[in-house]
Amino acid sequence: MREGFSLVGRNPMLRWCTVAVFFLSLFFSSVMAVYFLYLIREAGLSSAAVGLIVAVGSVGGLLGALLSERLTARLGVGPTLIAAVALPGLGFLLLSTVDGNSLGAAVLAGVATFIGFFGIPVWDVTVISFRQAITPEHLQGRVNATVRSLSWGTLALGSLMGGALATTLGLRETVVLSAIGLFVPSLIVLISPVRRMRELEHPEESPAEPNPVG
């Protein structure tokens, strides 16, 4: 574990992306902790409408996964990561405006969920490919384990935060604050060296004497 964290910390590309993943997991799990309660109790949508909204959002996630490679090829790695990780914030901020059990409200919630869910797989596919491309082969497991420990471990913390915010401030306020927080990963990538990346670059390593990342 110590070696994995050391490797990620020494490489600025890996370090910035890992910090971005931390905040993405934190605020995404925060908003998802109250997502269904918000749509039913606060926005006032019916359970049938919520089911359709989730289905629309799932289509967005599927399309994001299918189009991620094309987006990376057209925009470049850095711009794709910045845009993809900004979409969840935009989507859930739009979701916070939904109010009332009407067709218009359901359509708005569906569009908002589609946008929010579309960006996540684009980010996942691109950032994992990027991380694997710049990490020497013999260090892949340790780097992956380090990043996964931080990102997955943060999910529980984000869920607790979402529940605490909802109890203290309210459901709609939690969605708004979580949506604003979801813009943090995009800003992190924007100010990092990752923003200049256009194509995936594979590291050179010597089989006889492996070099650590960075």
Short mmCIF file of C-alpha atoms in Angstrom, two decimals:
data_model
loop_
_atom_site.label_atom_id
_atom_site.label_comp_id
_atom_site.label_asym_id
_atom_site.label_seq_id
_atom_site.Cartn_x
_atom_site.Cartn_y
_atom_site.Cartn_z
CA MET A 1 0.00 0.00 0.00
CA ARG A 2 2.83 2.37 0.90
CA GLU A 3 4.53 1.79 -2.43
CA GLY A 4 1.31 2.29 -4.38
CA PHE A 5 0.57 5.62 -2.71
CA SER A 6 4.19 6.67 -3.22
CA LEU A 7 4.03 5.91 -6.94
CA VAL A 8 0.82 7.85 -7.44
CA GLY A 9 2.11 10.76 -5.37
CA ARG A 10 5.34 11.11 -7.36
CA ASN A 11 3.70 11.24 -10.78
CA PRO A 12 1.83 14.55 -11.32
CA MET A 13 -0.48 13.04 -13.96
CA LEU A 14 -1.54 10.18 -11.70
CA ARG A 15 -1.70 12.42 -8.65
CA TRP A 16 -4.05 14.99 -10.15
CA CYS A 17 -6.34 12.39 -11.69
CA THR A 18 -6.53 10.51 -8.38
CA VAL A 19 -7.47 13.67 -6.49
CA ALA A 20 -10.16 14.33 -9.09
CA VAL A 21 -11.48 10.77 -8.67
CA PHE A 22 -11.66 11.30 -4.91
CA PHE A 23 -13.94 14.33 -5.23
CA LEU A 24 -15.99 12.74 -8.00
CA SER A 25 -16.72 9.70 -5.83
CA LEU A 26 -17.43 11.87 -2.79
CA PHE A 27 -20.00 14.17 -4.35
CA PHE A 28 -21.55 11.65 -6.76
CA SER A 29 -22.28 9.22 -3.92
CA SER A 30 -23.59 12.16 -1.90
CA VAL A 31 -26.20 13.10 -4.48
CA MET A 32 -27.09 9.47 -5.23
CA ALA A 33 -27.74 8.89 -1.52
CA VAL A 34 -30.75 11.22 -1.76
CA TYR A 35 -31.58 10.86 -5.47
CA PHE A 36 -34.74 8.75 -5.17
CA LEU A 37 -35.99 10.47 -2.02
CA TYR A 38 -35.53 13.83 -3.71
CA LEU A 39 -37.48 12.88 -6.84
CA ILE A 40 -40.40 11.39 -4.88
CA ARG A 41 -40.63 13.47 -1.70
CA GLU A 42 -39.20 16.84 -2.73
CA ALA A 43 -39.89 17.08 -6.48
CA GLY A 44 -43.19 15.22 -6.10
CA LEU A 45 -42.81 12.82 -9.01
CA SER A 46 -44.64 9.50 -9.09
CA SER A 47 -42.83 6.19 -8.70
CA ALA A 48 -43.67 5.30 -12.32
CA ALA A 49 -42.11 8.56 -13.53
CA VAL A 50 -39.01 7.91 -11.43
CA GLY A 51 -38.64 4.48 -13.03
CA LEU A 52 -38.73 6.02 -16.50
CA ILE A 53 -36.28 8.73 -15.48
CA VAL A 54 -33.79 6.14 -14.23
CA ALA A 55 -34.21 4.20 -17.48
CA VAL A 56 -33.40 7.34 -19.48
CA GLY A 57 -30.38 7.95 -17.27
CA SER A 58 -29.20 4.38 -17.87
CA VAL A 59 -29.36 4.99 -21.62
CA GLY A 60 -27.15 8.02 -21.06
CA GLY A 61 -24.62 5.89 -19.21
CA LEU A 62 -24.64 3.28 -21.98
CA LEU A 63 -24.12 5.90 -24.69
CA GLY A 64 -21.32 7.47 -22.69
CA ALA A 65 -19.50 4.15 -22.54
CA LEU A 66 -20.01 3.54 -26.27
CA LEU A 67 -18.91 7.03 -27.33
CA SER A 68 -15.98 7.55 -24.98
CA GLU A 69 -13.37 6.30 -27.44
CA ARG A 70 -14.69 8.51 -30.25
CA LEU A 71 -14.79 11.55 -27.99
CA THR A 72 -11.20 10.95 -26.87
CA ALA A 73 -10.06 10.57 -30.48
CA ARG A 74 -11.81 13.78 -31.52
CA LEU A 75 -11.17 16.03 -28.51
CA GLY A 76 -8.04 14.54 -26.96
CA VAL A 77 -7.55 12.95 -23.54
CA GLY A 78 -7.35 16.12 -21.44
CA PRO A 79 -10.35 17.98 -22.94
CA THR A 80 -12.45 14.80 -22.83
CA LEU A 81 -11.71 14.31 -19.13
CA ILE A 82 -12.54 17.94 -18.35
CA ALA A 83 -15.83 17.87 -20.25
CA ALA A 84 -16.88 14.41 -19.06
CA VAL A 85 -16.36 15.13 -15.38
CA ALA A 86 -18.21 18.46 -15.65
CA LEU A 87 -21.38 16.81 -16.99
CA PRO A 88 -22.52 15.21 -13.69
CA GLY A 89 -22.41 18.60 -11.98
CA LEU A 90 -24.38 20.18 -14.81
CA GLY A 91 -26.92 17.36 -14.86
CA PHE A 92 -27.61 17.29 -11.14
CA LEU A 93 -27.70 21.07 -10.91
CA LEU A 94 -30.44 20.95 -13.54
CA LEU A 95 -32.13 18.19 -11.55
CA SER A 96 -32.35 20.47 -8.53
CA THR A 97 -34.82 22.68 -10.43
CA VAL A 98 -37.37 19.88 -10.96
CA ASP A 99 -40.63 20.44 -9.12
CA GLY A 100 -44.10 18.91 -9.47
CA ASN A 101 -45.58 15.69 -10.82
CA SER A 102 -46.04 16.79 -14.43
CA LEU A 103 -44.86 15.67 -17.84
CA GLY A 104 -42.57 18.69 -18.11
CA ALA A 105 -40.99 17.98 -14.73
CA ALA A 106 -40.46 14.32 -15.62
CA VAL A 107 -38.87 15.23 -18.97
CA LEU A 108 -36.58 17.75 -17.27
CA ALA A 109 -35.56 15.17 -14.67
CA GLY A 110 -34.92 12.63 -17.41
CA VAL A 111 -32.73 15.03 -19.39
CA ALA A 112 -30.84 16.02 -16.23
CA THR A 113 -30.24 12.39 -15.25
CA PHE A 114 -29.19 11.53 -18.81
CA ILE A 115 -26.57 14.30 -18.75
CA GLY A 116 -25.32 13.34 -15.30
CA PHE A 117 -25.05 9.63 -16.08
CA PHE A 118 -23.53 10.18 -19.55
CA GLY A 119 -20.39 11.81 -18.21
CA ILE A 120 -19.46 9.13 -15.66
CA PRO A 121 -18.57 6.24 -18.05
CA VAL A 122 -16.81 8.65 -20.42
CA TRP A 123 -14.63 9.72 -17.50
CA ASP A 124 -14.13 6.15 -16.26
CA VAL A 125 -13.12 4.70 -19.63
CA THR A 126 -10.85 7.62 -20.49
CA VAL A 127 -9.12 8.01 -17.14
CA ILE A 128 -8.52 4.28 -16.71
CA SER A 129 -7.09 4.02 -20.22
CA PHE A 130 -4.95 7.09 -19.51
CA ARG A 131 -3.73 5.69 -16.20
CA GLN A 132 -2.84 2.33 -17.73
CA ALA A 133 -1.06 4.00 -20.65
CA ILE A 134 1.29 6.08 -18.50
CA THR A 135 1.97 3.41 -15.86
CA PRO A 136 4.76 0.87 -16.49
CA GLU A 137 3.50 -2.69 -16.81
CA HIS A 138 5.06 -4.01 -13.61
CA LEU A 139 3.35 -1.27 -11.56
CA GLN A 140 -0.16 -1.58 -12.97
CA GLY A 141 -1.55 -3.59 -10.05
CA ARG A 142 -0.21 -1.35 -7.32
CA VAL A 143 -1.34 1.87 -9.01
CA ASN A 144 -4.79 0.45 -9.78
CA ALA A 145 -5.20 -0.80 -6.20
CA THR A 146 -4.22 2.58 -4.79
CA VAL A 147 -6.67 4.52 -6.94
CA ARG A 148 -9.49 2.02 -6.38
CA SER A 149 -8.97 2.09 -2.62
CA LEU A 150 -9.32 5.87 -2.59
CA SER A 151 -12.26 6.07 -5.01
CA TRP A 152 -14.31 3.15 -3.68
CA GLY A 153 -13.49 3.95 -0.08
CA THR A 154 -14.80 7.46 -0.62
CA LEU A 155 -18.22 6.19 -1.75
CA ALA A 156 -19.27 5.32 1.78
CA LEU A 157 -18.03 8.69 3.07
CA GLY A 158 -20.00 10.51 0.36
CA SER A 159 -23.18 8.60 1.18
CA LEU A 160 -22.84 9.53 4.84
CA MET A 161 -22.25 13.14 3.85
CA GLY A 162 -25.34 13.15 1.65
CA GLY A 163 -27.47 11.75 4.43
CA ALA A 164 -26.11 14.27 6.93
CA LEU A 165 -26.71 17.20 4.57
CA ALA A 166 -30.25 16.03 3.82
CA THR A 167 -31.03 15.73 7.51
CA THR A 168 -29.56 19.14 8.31
CA LEU A 169 -30.40 21.25 5.25
CA GLY A 170 -32.97 19.34 3.19
CA LEU A 171 -33.10 17.15 0.10
CA ARG A 172 -33.07 19.88 -2.55
CA GLU A 173 -30.24 21.73 -0.83
CA THR A 174 -28.22 18.49 -0.74
CA VAL A 175 -28.69 18.01 -4.48
CA VAL A 176 -27.57 21.60 -5.14
CA LEU A 177 -24.49 21.40 -2.91
CA SER A 178 -23.49 18.00 -4.29
CA ALA A 179 -23.93 19.24 -7.86
CA ILE A 180 -21.70 22.23 -7.16
CA GLY A 181 -19.14 19.90 -5.59
CA LEU A 182 -19.19 17.77 -8.73
CA PHE A 183 -17.59 20.65 -10.65
CA VAL A 184 -14.49 20.39 -8.42
CA PRO A 185 -12.97 17.40 -10.32
CA SER A 186 -13.31 19.27 -13.61
CA LEU A 187 -11.51 22.29 -12.16
CA ILE A 188 -8.78 20.01 -10.78
CA VAL A 189 -8.11 18.48 -14.20
CA LEU A 190 -8.34 21.94 -15.80
CA ILE A 191 -5.46 23.32 -13.71
CA SER A 192 -3.38 20.13 -13.95
CA PRO A 193 -0.87 19.03 -16.62
CA VAL A 194 -3.46 16.47 -17.75
CA ARG A 195 -5.35 19.17 -19.63
CA ARG A 196 -2.60 19.30 -22.26
CA MET A 197 -2.76 15.59 -23.05
CA ARG A 198 -4.10 14.82 -26.52
CA GLU A 199 -3.05 11.21 -27.10
CA LEU A 200 -2.25 8.30 -24.81
CA GLU A 201 1.48 7.91 -24.31
CA HIS A 202 2.96 4.57 -23.28
CA PRO A 203 5.96 4.64 -20.95
CA GLU A 204 9.26 3.09 -21.85
CA GLU A 205 10.63 0.67 -19.29
CA SER A 206 13.63 -1.62 -19.10
CA PRO A 207 12.86 -5.28 -18.31
CA ALA A 208 16.17 -5.63 -16.49
CA GLU A 209 15.83 -2.57 -14.27
CA PRO A 210 12.24 -1.29 -13.87
CA ASN A 211 11.84 2.39 -13.12
CA PRO A 212 9.08 3.68 -10.81
CA VAL A 213 6.42 6.04 -12.13
CA GLY A 214 7.60 9.67 -12.16
#
